[in-house]
Amino acid sequence: MTFMISSVYFDIPYTYYIPQYAPVIKLLQDKKIDCHAMLYHGNDDALKMEAASGLGLSVHWADSPEEALQHYSKVIPDWIIFGNNYEELKSLPEKTKSALLFHGSGTGVKSASLSPNLAYFDVRFVSGPGRMKIFNEHYPNVKMYEVGFAKLDPLRKPETLEQAKLDLKALGLCKNKKTILYAPTFYPSSIENMGRKFPSDFSDYNILIKPHDFTLHKKKYRRQLKKLNAWKNADNVYLASSSEYSLIPFMASADLMITDTSSAIFEFSSLDKPVVICDFPHIRWGYRGPFKYRLKKRMDQSTEHYQNVAAKASRYKKLKATVVEHMNTPSLLQETRLKYSKEIMGNTDGNASQRVVDILMKT
């Protein structure tokens, strides 16, 4: 049974939620359904506005979840799509349905996707059977649908994959070199412990650097940004600007990815490309010694064995050899990549967003 839907809101506190939403938004718009963005004021308002407007969304602003609730209660949309927890979830209008399309789809190594507050959505979209099993144990009363990973739909089909790729020459890089994507998260991050001569140590390769949104916009991580800005002057480096909020073009263009505790481990490996994990993240004092439990709590232990999709370098001095080995022989972990991609990322046919839309129309 298909229901009539007139309006869908996408709750967007951060721009890095948008790539997960984008393929779904396009399909809803193709069905002439009004799509809206609820944006939250911060220090990157212009970027948020540009990103949302670029997708053809009607834009609304709030200073807090409480203020957003006031708007939702007034307009009573059919659906609101969230990328993480929403503090006012239980107070939404009775006729409005809520869906969780997690910004990392629960594929990451952090425990955010296991928050108890995520048990109150009407619907939760899950990427693959491995994650479905875990989430069913935590939230037995939530309607869950295994759909795949919507964010990567553009990279699953040859025609859209080519469109997504960056023009390396236009970025000042060498088309004849293989390309590394360095995609660190904000915490725990490898940036602080990466060698100062990272670009010259890897001079045989192009290096695309795509930092997390927090690294670019939060003062707390200004030292990370300072280090990245020092690297961007190297001839073989391109540092993504804040307006390049999507990881999609960078993944499409790279031969190998270096990362740390980012969910991008599983995103990139599902493209059957090699990943190298910097197993030497910077750990704050408040997460060491007697406070080590805080780090354990922050990380999702259930994904630990899935990290076998990637090679690991225990310290920076070992990173180069590990990268060279897997760049030269990308098939080394192929069997494991393909096995775990099915478990954690689910169906990779490029139609995850279509399945999401079909469920919204029928639920």
Short mmCIF file of the C-alpha atoms (twelve columns), coordinates in Angstrom:
data_MODEL
# 
_entry.id   MODEL 
# 
loop_
_atom_site.group_PDB 
_atom_site.id 
_atom_site.type_symbol 
_atom_site.label_atom_id 
_atom_site.label_alt_id 
_atom_site.label_comp_id 
_atom_site.label_asym_id 
_atom_site.label_seq_id 
_atom_site.Cartn_x 
_atom_site.Cartn_y 
_atom_site.Cartn_z 
_atom_site.pdbx_PDB_model_num 
ATOM 1   C CA . MET A 1   0.000  0.000   0.000   1 
ATOM 2   C CA . THR A 2   1.340  3.409   -0.983  1 
ATOM 3   C CA . PHE A 3   0.530  6.525   1.055   1 
ATOM 4   C CA . MET A 4   0.323  10.066  -0.209  1 
ATOM 5   C CA . ILE A 5   3.249  12.141  1.055   1 
ATOM 6   C CA . SER A 6   3.271  15.892  0.591   1 
ATOM 7   C CA . SER A 7   6.259  17.044  2.651   1 
ATOM 8   C CA . VAL A 8   9.474  15.582  4.034   1 
ATOM 9   C CA . TYR A 9   11.913 17.459  6.268   1 
ATOM 10  C CA . PHE A 10  15.596 16.639  6.575   1 
ATOM 11  C CA . ASP A 11  17.050 17.615  9.926   1 
ATOM 12  C CA . ILE A 12  20.571 18.948  9.245   1 
ATOM 13  C CA . PRO A 13  22.644 20.165  12.196  1 
ATOM 14  C CA . TYR A 14  25.883 19.589  10.217  1 
ATOM 15  C CA . THR A 15  26.673 19.638  6.515   1 
ATOM 16  C CA . TYR A 16  28.285 16.204  6.648   1 
ATOM 17  C CA . TYR A 17  24.809 14.693  7.070   1 
ATOM 18  C CA . ILE A 18  23.826 15.895  3.609   1 
ATOM 19  C CA . PRO A 19  25.661 13.298  1.432   1 
ATOM 20  C CA . GLN A 20  23.679 10.519  3.117   1 
ATOM 21  C CA . TYR A 21  20.444 12.379  2.421   1 
ATOM 22  C CA . ALA A 22  21.202 13.627  -1.107  1 
ATOM 23  C CA . PRO A 23  20.281 10.541  -3.192  1 
ATOM 24  C CA . VAL A 24  17.023 10.173  -1.224  1 
ATOM 25  C CA . ILE A 25  16.183 13.857  -1.688  1 
ATOM 26  C CA . LYS A 26  16.597 13.581  -5.459  1 
ATOM 27  C CA . LEU A 27  14.250 10.615  -5.715  1 
ATOM 28  C CA . LEU A 28  11.605 12.291  -3.551  1 
ATOM 29  C CA . GLN A 29  11.830 15.446  -5.658  1 
ATOM 30  C CA . ASP A 30  11.379 13.327  -8.794  1 
ATOM 31  C CA . LYS A 31  8.055  12.272  -7.253  1 
ATOM 32  C CA . LYS A 32  7.107  15.953  -6.802  1 
ATOM 33  C CA . ILE A 33  7.286  15.701  -3.007  1 
ATOM 34  C CA . ASP A 34  8.212  18.924  -1.197  1 
ATOM 35  C CA . CYS A 35  11.582 18.494  0.504   1 
ATOM 36  C CA . HIS A 36  12.707 20.856  3.244   1 
ATOM 37  C CA . ALA A 37  15.926 21.416  5.184   1 
ATOM 38  C CA . MET A 38  15.917 22.261  8.882   1 
ATOM 39  C CA . LEU A 39  19.282 23.935  9.420   1 
ATOM 40  C CA . TYR A 40  20.795 24.945  12.748  1 
ATOM 41  C CA . HIS A 41  22.715 28.186  13.166  1 
ATOM 42  C CA . GLY A 42  26.457 27.889  13.711  1 
ATOM 43  C CA . ASN A 43  29.700 29.341  12.426  1 
ATOM 44  C CA . ASP A 44  29.167 27.901  8.924   1 
ATOM 45  C CA . ASP A 45  25.679 29.179  8.098   1 
ATOM 46  C CA . ALA A 46  26.612 30.315  4.596   1 
ATOM 47  C CA . LEU A 47  27.964 26.872  3.741   1 
ATOM 48  C CA . LYS A 48  24.854 25.140  5.077   1 
ATOM 49  C CA . MET A 49  22.635 27.482  3.098   1 
ATOM 50  C CA . GLU A 50  24.601 26.923  -0.094  1 
ATOM 51  C CA . ALA A 51  24.560 23.141  0.321   1 
ATOM 52  C CA . ALA A 52  20.831 22.920  1.065   1 
ATOM 53  C CA . SER A 53  19.829 25.383  -1.651  1 
ATOM 54  C CA . GLY A 54  22.018 23.515  -4.127  1 
ATOM 55  C CA . LEU A 55  19.849 20.453  -3.580  1 
ATOM 56  C CA . GLY A 56  16.675 22.445  -4.209  1 
ATOM 57  C CA . LEU A 57  15.506 22.260  -0.604  1 
ATOM 58  C CA . SER A 58  13.250 24.802  1.034   1 
ATOM 59  C CA . VAL A 59  15.381 26.116  3.890   1 
ATOM 60  C CA . HIS A 60  14.295 26.753  7.481   1 
ATOM 61  C CA . TRP A 61  16.491 27.794  10.398  1 
ATOM 62  C CA . ALA A 62  16.548 27.052  14.113  1 
ATOM 63  C CA . ASP A 63  18.882 27.866  16.999  1 
ATOM 64  C CA . SER A 64  18.092 24.677  18.889  1 
ATOM 65  C CA . PRO A 65  16.148 21.389  18.711  1 
ATOM 66  C CA . GLU A 66  13.445 23.087  20.811  1 
ATOM 67  C CA . GLU A 67  13.044 25.848  18.246  1 
ATOM 68  C CA . ALA A 68  12.977 23.295  15.429  1 
ATOM 69  C CA . LEU A 69  10.211 21.451  17.295  1 
ATOM 70  C CA . GLN A 70  8.115  24.618  17.316  1 
ATOM 71  C CA . HIS A 71  8.334  24.731  13.533  1 
ATOM 72  C CA . TYR A 72  7.640  21.010  13.132  1 
ATOM 73  C CA . SER A 73  4.597  21.339  15.409  1 
ATOM 74  C CA . LYS A 74  3.271  24.173  13.272  1 
ATOM 75  C CA . VAL A 75  3.713  22.642  9.802   1 
ATOM 76  C CA . ILE A 76  3.245  18.940  10.757  1 
ATOM 77  C CA . PRO A 77  5.276  17.305  7.974   1 
ATOM 78  C CA . ASP A 78  4.556  13.723  6.912   1 
ATOM 79  C CA . TRP A 79  8.100  12.592  7.626   1 
ATOM 80  C CA . ILE A 80  11.213 14.002  9.278   1 
ATOM 81  C CA . ILE A 81  14.495 12.294  8.436   1 
ATOM 82  C CA . PHE A 82  17.220 12.504  11.058  1 
ATOM 83  C CA . GLY A 83  20.914 11.654  10.855  1 
ATOM 84  C CA . ASN A 84  21.419 11.135  14.583  1 
ATOM 85  C CA . ASN A 85  19.619 11.561  17.893  1 
ATOM 86  C CA . TYR A 86  17.033 14.350  18.238  1 
ATOM 87  C CA . GLU A 87  16.392 15.548  21.785  1 
ATOM 88  C CA . GLU A 88  12.739 16.440  21.161  1 
ATOM 89  C CA . LEU A 89  11.833 13.229  19.339  1 
ATOM 90  C CA . LYS A 90  9.068  12.194  21.753  1 
ATOM 91  C CA . SER A 91  7.391  15.612  21.397  1 
ATOM 92  C CA . LEU A 92  6.959  15.572  17.612  1 
ATOM 93  C CA . PRO A 93  3.403  15.940  16.271  1 
ATOM 94  C CA . GLU A 94  1.454  12.689  16.437  1 
ATOM 95  C CA . LYS A 95  0.832  12.671  12.684  1 
ATOM 96  C CA . THR A 96  4.504  13.177  11.844  1 
ATOM 97  C CA . LYS A 97  6.608  10.055  11.361  1 
ATOM 98  C CA . SER A 98  10.317 9.998   12.170  1 
ATOM 99  C CA . ALA A 99  13.038 8.018   10.405  1 
ATOM 100 C CA . LEU A 100 16.713 7.568   11.240  1 
ATOM 101 C CA . LEU A 101 19.082 7.540   8.289   1 
ATOM 102 C CA . PHE A 102 22.231 7.675   10.381  1 
ATOM 103 C CA . HIS A 103 24.900 9.975   8.945   1 
ATOM 104 C CA . GLY A 104 27.317 7.025   9.041   1 
ATOM 105 C CA . SER A 105 24.493 4.504   8.776   1 
ATOM 106 C CA . GLY A 106 25.823 2.778   11.867  1 
ATOM 107 C CA . THR A 107 28.843 1.496   9.975   1 
ATOM 108 C CA . GLY A 108 31.454 3.333   12.007  1 
ATOM 109 C CA . VAL A 109 33.815 2.335   14.792  1 
ATOM 110 C CA . LYS A 110 32.332 4.818   17.280  1 
ATOM 111 C CA . SER A 111 29.432 3.981   19.600  1 
ATOM 112 C CA . ALA A 112 27.193 6.916   18.593  1 
ATOM 113 C CA . SER A 113 25.026 4.603   16.494  1 
ATOM 114 C CA . LEU A 114 24.231 2.554   19.630  1 
ATOM 115 C CA . SER A 115 22.865 5.420   21.737  1 
ATOM 116 C CA . PRO A 116 19.786 4.361   23.759  1 
ATOM 117 C CA . ASN A 117 17.960 7.483   22.531  1 
ATOM 118 C CA . LEU A 118 17.881 6.005   19.029  1 
ATOM 119 C CA . ALA A 119 15.206 3.522   20.153  1 
ATOM 120 C CA . TYR A 120 12.369 6.007   19.712  1 
ATOM 121 C CA . PHE A 121 12.303 6.559   15.968  1 
ATOM 122 C CA . ASP A 122 9.343  5.178   14.043  1 
ATOM 123 C CA . VAL A 123 11.686 3.705   11.454  1 
ATOM 124 C CA . ARG A 124 15.422 3.048   11.330  1 
ATOM 125 C CA . PHE A 125 17.241 2.381   8.080   1 
ATOM 126 C CA . VAL A 126 20.148 -0.050  8.426   1 
ATOM 127 C CA . SER A 127 22.888 -0.731  5.891   1 
ATOM 128 C CA . GLY A 128 23.649 -4.466  6.155   1 
ATOM 129 C CA . PRO A 129 22.799 -7.723  7.968   1 
ATOM 130 C CA . GLY A 130 25.769 -7.508  10.331  1 
ATOM 131 C CA . ARG A 131 24.552 -4.185  11.699  1 
ATOM 132 C CA . MET A 132 20.928 -5.286  11.622  1 
ATOM 133 C CA . LYS A 133 21.738 -8.086  14.062  1 
ATOM 134 C CA . ILE A 134 23.424 -5.680  16.505  1 
ATOM 135 C CA . PHE A 135 20.679 -3.061  16.299  1 
ATOM 136 C CA . ASN A 136 17.905 -5.620  16.736  1 
ATOM 137 C CA . GLU A 137 19.529 -6.685  19.983  1 
ATOM 138 C CA . HIS A 138 19.664 -3.090  21.228  1 
ATOM 139 C CA . TYR A 139 16.297 -1.888  19.891  1 
ATOM 140 C CA . PRO A 140 13.902 -4.859  19.587  1 
ATOM 141 C CA . ASN A 141 10.837 -2.604  19.323  1 
ATOM 142 C CA . VAL A 142 12.038 -0.352  16.496  1 
ATOM 143 C CA . LYS A 143 10.928 -0.976  12.912  1 
ATOM 144 C CA . MET A 144 14.158 -1.575  11.009  1 
ATOM 145 C CA . TYR A 145 14.721 -1.941  7.315   1 
ATOM 146 C CA . GLU A 146 17.915 -3.197  5.722   1 
ATOM 147 C CA . VAL A 147 18.424 -1.010  2.661   1 
ATOM 148 C CA . GLY A 148 22.155 -0.685  1.936   1 
ATOM 149 C CA . PHE A 149 24.113 2.558   2.136   1 
ATOM 150 C CA . ALA A 150 22.331 5.423   0.364   1 
ATOM 151 C CA . LYS A 151 25.284 7.807   0.449   1 
ATOM 152 C CA . LEU A 152 27.322 5.590   -1.879  1 
ATOM 153 C CA . ASP A 153 24.641 5.067   -4.535  1 
ATOM 154 C CA . PRO A 154 26.388 7.538   -6.905  1 
ATOM 155 C CA . LEU A 155 29.546 5.397   -6.795  1 
ATOM 156 C CA . ARG A 156 27.835 2.072   -7.462  1 
ATOM 157 C CA . LYS A 157 27.008 2.673   -11.124 1 
ATOM 158 C CA . PRO A 158 29.584 3.376   -13.884 1 
ATOM 159 C CA . GLU A 159 27.893 6.469   -15.320 1 
ATOM 160 C CA . THR A 160 27.444 8.286   -12.009 1 
ATOM 161 C CA . LEU A 161 30.857 7.133   -10.751 1 
ATOM 162 C CA . GLU A 162 32.593 8.906   -13.622 1 
ATOM 163 C CA . GLN A 163 30.566 12.064  -13.013 1 
ATOM 164 C CA . ALA A 164 31.605 12.065  -9.358  1 
ATOM 165 C CA . LYS A 165 35.364 11.987  -9.986  1 
ATOM 166 C CA . LEU A 166 37.562 15.042  -9.444  1 
ATOM 167 C CA . ASP A 167 39.627 16.576  -12.221 1 
ATOM 168 C CA . LEU A 168 43.069 15.920  -10.730 1 
ATOM 169 C CA . LYS A 169 44.860 18.074  -13.294 1 
ATOM 170 C CA . ALA A 170 42.600 21.029  -12.487 1 
ATOM 171 C CA . LEU A 171 43.523 20.580  -8.836  1 
ATOM 172 C CA . GLY A 172 47.220 20.875  -9.701  1 
ATOM 173 C CA . LEU A 173 47.938 17.170  -9.303  1 
ATOM 174 C CA . CYS A 174 49.617 14.703  -11.663 1 
ATOM 175 C CA . LYS A 175 47.266 12.463  -13.640 1 
ATOM 176 C CA . ASN A 176 50.018 9.858   -14.032 1 
ATOM 177 C CA . LYS A 177 50.457 9.310   -10.309 1 
ATOM 178 C CA . LYS A 178 48.337 7.019   -8.173  1 
ATOM 179 C CA . THR A 179 46.200 8.858   -5.676  1 
ATOM 180 C CA . ILE A 180 45.932 8.517   -1.903  1 
ATOM 181 C CA . LEU A 181 42.935 9.839   0.009   1 
ATOM 182 C CA . TYR A 182 43.733 10.838  3.580   1 
ATOM 183 C CA . ALA A 183 40.393 11.065  5.389   1 
ATOM 184 C CA . PRO A 184 40.963 11.458  9.135   1 
ATOM 185 C CA . THR A 185 38.172 11.952  11.634  1 
ATOM 186 C CA . PHE A 186 38.269 14.610  14.367  1 
ATOM 187 C CA . TYR A 187 38.652 12.343  17.420  1 
ATOM 188 C CA . PRO A 188 40.373 10.037  18.045  1 
ATOM 189 C CA . SER A 189 42.368 11.315  15.094  1 
ATOM 190 C CA . SER A 190 45.703 10.443  13.503  1 
ATOM 191 C CA . ILE A 191 46.419 14.013  12.393  1 
ATOM 192 C CA . GLU A 192 48.402 14.946  15.493  1 
ATOM 193 C CA . ASN A 193 50.686 11.895  15.140  1 
ATOM 194 C CA . MET A 194 51.221 12.033  11.382  1 
ATOM 195 C CA . GLY A 195 54.748 12.941  10.318  1 
ATOM 196 C CA . ARG A 196 55.368 16.619  9.573   1 
ATOM 197 C CA . LYS A 197 56.858 15.577  6.218   1 
ATOM 198 C CA . PHE A 198 53.861 13.497  5.190   1 
ATOM 199 C CA . PRO A 199 53.628 15.055  1.675   1 
ATOM 200 C CA . SER A 200 57.320 14.617  0.885   1 
ATOM 201 C CA . ASP A 201 57.419 11.140  2.431   1 
ATOM 202 C CA . PHE A 202 54.695 10.186  -0.064  1 
ATOM 203 C CA . SER A 203 55.946 12.291  -2.979  1 
ATOM 204 C CA . ASP A 204 55.376 9.425   -5.436  1 
ATOM 205 C CA . TYR A 205 51.632 9.847   -4.981  1 
ATOM 206 C CA . ASN A 206 48.939 12.471  -5.245  1 
ATOM 207 C CA . ILE A 207 47.429 13.143  -1.816  1 
ATOM 208 C CA . LEU A 208 43.832 14.249  -1.430  1 
ATOM 209 C CA . ILE A 209 43.106 15.379  2.130   1 
ATOM 210 C CA . LYS A 210 39.460 15.405  3.207   1 
ATOM 211 C CA . PRO A 211 39.199 16.315  6.911   1 
ATOM 212 C CA . HIS A 212 36.107 16.015  9.053   1 
ATOM 213 C CA . ASP A 213 33.765 18.991  9.203   1 
ATOM 214 C CA . PHE A 214 34.666 19.566  12.872  1 
ATOM 215 C CA . THR A 215 38.356 19.900  12.025  1 
ATOM 216 C CA . LEU A 216 37.491 22.698  9.614   1 
ATOM 217 C CA . HIS A 217 34.965 24.579  11.737  1 
ATOM 218 C CA . LYS A 218 35.480 23.988  15.453  1 
ATOM 219 C CA . LYS A 219 38.095 26.012  17.360  1 
ATOM 220 C CA . LYS A 220 38.779 22.966  19.504  1 
ATOM 221 C CA . TYR A 221 40.522 21.356  16.520  1 
ATOM 222 C CA . ARG A 222 42.374 24.403  15.201  1 
ATOM 223 C CA . ARG A 223 45.760 22.708  15.714  1 
ATOM 224 C CA . GLN A 224 44.674 19.920  13.398  1 
ATOM 225 C CA . LEU A 225 43.713 22.448  10.755  1 
ATOM 226 C CA . LYS A 226 46.995 24.308  11.166  1 
ATOM 227 C CA . LYS A 227 48.907 21.114  10.375  1 
ATOM 228 C CA . LEU A 228 46.760 20.359  7.336   1 
ATOM 229 C CA . ASN A 229 47.205 23.912  6.035   1 
ATOM 230 C CA . ALA A 230 50.973 23.477  6.296   1 
ATOM 231 C CA . TRP A 231 50.760 20.405  4.065   1 
ATOM 232 C CA . LYS A 232 48.520 21.909  1.399   1 
ATOM 233 C CA . ASN A 233 51.348 23.941  -0.122  1 
ATOM 234 C CA . ALA A 234 53.089 20.768  -1.314  1 
ATOM 235 C CA . ASP A 235 52.883 20.106  -5.067  1 
ATOM 236 C CA . ASN A 236 51.330 16.662  -4.560  1 
ATOM 237 C CA . VAL A 237 48.633 17.713  -2.070  1 
ATOM 238 C CA . TYR A 238 45.085 18.974  -2.446  1 
ATOM 239 C CA . LEU A 239 43.268 19.946  0.741   1 
ATOM 240 C CA . ALA A 240 39.482 20.007  0.496   1 
ATOM 241 C CA . SER A 241 37.856 23.327  1.249   1 
ATOM 242 C CA . SER A 242 34.958 23.637  3.673   1 
ATOM 243 C CA . SER A 243 32.554 23.915  0.736   1 
ATOM 244 C CA . GLU A 244 33.621 20.454  -0.430  1 
ATOM 245 C CA . TYR A 245 31.661 18.791  2.347   1 
ATOM 246 C CA . SER A 246 31.067 15.461  0.588   1 
ATOM 247 C CA . LEU A 247 33.566 12.625  0.686   1 
ATOM 248 C CA . ILE A 248 32.007 11.101  -2.443  1 
ATOM 249 C CA . PRO A 249 34.186 12.826  -5.125  1 
ATOM 250 C CA . PHE A 250 37.328 12.077  -3.130  1 
ATOM 251 C CA . MET A 251 36.518 8.392   -2.739  1 
ATOM 252 C CA . ALA A 252 35.666 8.181   -6.432  1 
ATOM 253 C CA . SER A 253 39.069 9.630   -7.375  1 
ATOM 254 C CA . ALA A 254 41.407 7.753   -5.010  1 
ATOM 255 C CA . ASP A 255 43.187 4.420   -5.442  1 
ATOM 256 C CA . LEU A 256 43.782 3.904   -1.717  1 
ATOM 257 C CA . MET A 257 42.575 5.531   1.459   1 
ATOM 258 C CA . ILE A 258 44.424 6.286   4.694   1 
ATOM 259 C CA . THR A 259 42.201 6.911   7.709   1 
ATOM 260 C CA . ASP A 260 41.866 6.235   11.452  1 
ATOM 261 C CA . THR A 261 38.651 5.827   13.463  1 
ATOM 262 C CA . SER A 262 36.332 6.971   10.711  1 
ATOM 263 C CA . SER A 263 33.334 5.103   9.297   1 
ATOM 264 C CA . ALA A 264 34.952 5.831   5.933   1 
ATOM 265 C CA . ILE A 265 36.915 2.596   6.528   1 
ATOM 266 C CA . PHE A 266 33.856 0.616   5.531   1 
ATOM 267 C CA . GLU A 267 32.574 3.035   2.919   1 
ATOM 268 C CA . PHE A 268 35.799 2.983   0.903   1 
ATOM 269 C CA . SER A 269 36.499 -0.729  1.325   1 
ATOM 270 C CA . SER A 270 33.010 -1.514  -0.004  1 
ATOM 271 C CA . LEU A 271 34.217 0.009   -3.290  1 
ATOM 272 C CA . ASP A 272 36.786 -2.829  -3.304  1 
ATOM 273 C CA . LYS A 273 39.675 -0.429  -2.828  1 
ATOM 274 C CA . PRO A 274 42.429 -0.828  -0.200  1 
ATOM 275 C CA . VAL A 275 42.312 0.996   3.121   1 
ATOM 276 C CA . VAL A 276 45.182 1.565   5.554   1 
ATOM 277 C CA . ILE A 277 44.299 2.430   9.147   1 
ATOM 278 C CA . CYS A 278 46.624 4.685   11.124  1 
ATOM 279 C CA . ASP A 279 46.586 2.664   14.324  1 
ATOM 280 C CA . PHE A 280 48.309 5.485   16.182  1 
ATOM 281 C CA . PRO A 281 45.581 8.046   16.945  1 
ATOM 282 C CA . HIS A 282 46.184 10.874  19.365  1 
ATOM 283 C CA . ILE A 283 44.483 10.105  22.689  1 
ATOM 284 C CA . ARG A 284 43.730 12.977  25.066  1 
ATOM 285 C CA . TRP A 285 44.823 12.742  28.683  1 
ATOM 286 C CA . GLY A 286 41.201 12.503  29.750  1 
ATOM 287 C CA . TYR A 287 40.939 9.218   27.847  1 
ATOM 288 C CA . ARG A 288 44.121 7.594   29.167  1 
ATOM 289 C CA . GLY A 289 45.132 5.675   32.289  1 
ATOM 290 C CA . PRO A 290 42.272 5.519   34.802  1 
ATOM 291 C CA . PHE A 291 40.030 7.269   32.262  1 
ATOM 292 C CA . LYS A 292 40.633 4.720   29.504  1 
ATOM 293 C CA . TYR A 293 37.055 3.505   29.986  1 
ATOM 294 C CA . ARG A 294 35.894 6.743   28.324  1 
ATOM 295 C CA . LEU A 295 37.644 5.792   25.095  1 
ATOM 296 C CA . LYS A 296 36.240 2.267   25.233  1 
ATOM 297 C CA . LYS A 297 32.775 3.711   25.754  1 
ATOM 298 C CA . ARG A 298 33.228 6.047   22.783  1 
ATOM 299 C CA . MET A 299 34.181 3.195   20.442  1 
ATOM 300 C CA . ASP A 300 31.812 0.524   19.130  1 
ATOM 301 C CA . GLN A 301 33.424 -2.774  20.089  1 
ATOM 302 C CA . SER A 302 31.016 -4.690  17.846  1 
ATOM 303 C CA . THR A 303 32.790 -3.409  14.715  1 
ATOM 304 C CA . GLU A 304 36.301 -4.318  15.808  1 
ATOM 305 C CA . HIS A 305 36.565 -7.562  13.826  1 
ATOM 306 C CA . TYR A 306 35.204 -5.833  10.731  1 
ATOM 307 C CA . GLN A 307 38.313 -3.657  10.668  1 
ATOM 308 C CA . ASN A 308 40.078 -6.626  9.082   1 
ATOM 309 C CA . VAL A 309 38.904 -5.109  5.791   1 
ATOM 310 C CA . ALA A 310 41.894 -2.782  6.166   1 
ATOM 311 C CA . ALA A 311 45.628 -3.026  6.729   1 
ATOM 312 C CA . LYS A 312 46.993 -1.360  9.853   1 
ATOM 313 C CA . ALA A 313 50.140 0.658   10.498  1 
ATOM 314 C CA . SER A 314 51.002 0.687   14.200  1 
ATOM 315 C CA . ARG A 315 53.059 3.890   13.893  1 
ATOM 316 C CA . TYR A 316 53.819 6.536   11.313  1 
ATOM 317 C CA . LYS A 317 57.213 5.037   10.417  1 
ATOM 318 C CA . LYS A 318 55.452 1.900   9.202   1 
ATOM 319 C CA . LEU A 319 52.802 3.727   7.186   1 
ATOM 320 C CA . LYS A 320 54.788 4.159   3.961   1 
ATOM 321 C CA . ALA A 321 55.683 0.470   3.605   1 
ATOM 322 C CA . THR A 322 52.095 -0.561  4.298   1 
ATOM 323 C CA . VAL A 323 50.713 1.886   1.765   1 
ATOM 324 C CA . VAL A 324 53.195 0.849   -0.936  1 
ATOM 325 C CA . GLU A 325 52.411 -2.832  -0.381  1 
ATOM 326 C CA . HIS A 326 48.663 -2.415  -0.744  1 
ATOM 327 C CA . MET A 327 48.843 0.183   -3.497  1 
ATOM 328 C CA . ASN A 328 50.977 -2.187  -5.572  1 
ATOM 329 C CA . THR A 329 48.857 -5.229  -4.724  1 
ATOM 330 C CA . PRO A 330 45.306 -4.012  -4.067  1 
ATOM 331 C CA . SER A 331 43.943 -7.567  -4.120  1 
ATOM 332 C CA . LEU A 332 45.681 -8.516  -0.853  1 
ATOM 333 C CA . LEU A 333 42.577 -8.098  1.318   1 
ATOM 334 C CA . GLN A 334 39.998 -8.339  -1.450  1 
ATOM 335 C CA . GLU A 335 38.306 -11.500 -0.188  1 
ATOM 336 C CA . THR A 336 37.843 -10.015 3.290   1 
ATOM 337 C CA . ARG A 337 36.670 -6.687  1.870   1 
ATOM 338 C CA . LEU A 338 33.964 -8.338  -0.190  1 
ATOM 339 C CA . LYS A 339 32.844 -10.597 2.666   1 
ATOM 340 C CA . TYR A 340 32.516 -7.850  5.251   1 
ATOM 341 C CA . SER A 341 31.086 -5.347  2.786   1 
ATOM 342 C CA . LYS A 342 28.064 -7.602  2.413   1 
ATOM 343 C CA . GLU A 343 27.703 -7.846  6.186   1 
ATOM 344 C CA . ILE A 344 28.177 -4.227  7.165   1 
ATOM 345 C CA . MET A 345 27.261 -2.274  4.022   1 
ATOM 346 C CA . GLY A 346 24.594 -4.611  2.672   1 
ATOM 347 C CA . ASN A 347 23.305 -4.502  -0.884  1 
ATOM 348 C CA . THR A 348 25.688 -2.571  -3.146  1 
ATOM 349 C CA . ASP A 349 23.484 -2.391  -6.251  1 
ATOM 350 C CA . GLY A 350 23.220 1.402   -6.119  1 
ATOM 351 C CA . ASN A 351 19.520 1.368   -5.234  1 
ATOM 352 C CA . ALA A 352 19.674 1.906   -1.455  1 
ATOM 353 C CA . SER A 353 18.058 5.334   -1.749  1 
ATOM 354 C CA . GLN A 354 15.240 3.876   -3.845  1 
ATOM 355 C CA . ARG A 355 14.538 1.340   -1.120  1 
ATOM 356 C CA . VAL A 356 14.449 4.143   1.454   1 
ATOM 357 C CA . VAL A 357 11.926 6.097   -0.617  1 
ATOM 358 C CA . ASP A 358 9.779  3.008   -1.237  1 
ATOM 359 C CA . ILE A 359 9.590  2.380   2.526   1 
ATOM 360 C CA . LEU A 360 8.698  6.012   3.273   1 
ATOM 361 C CA . MET A 361 5.867  5.757   0.749   1 
ATOM 362 C CA . LYS A 362 4.529  2.498   2.213   1 
ATOM 363 C CA . THR A 363 4.928  3.046   5.964   1 
# 
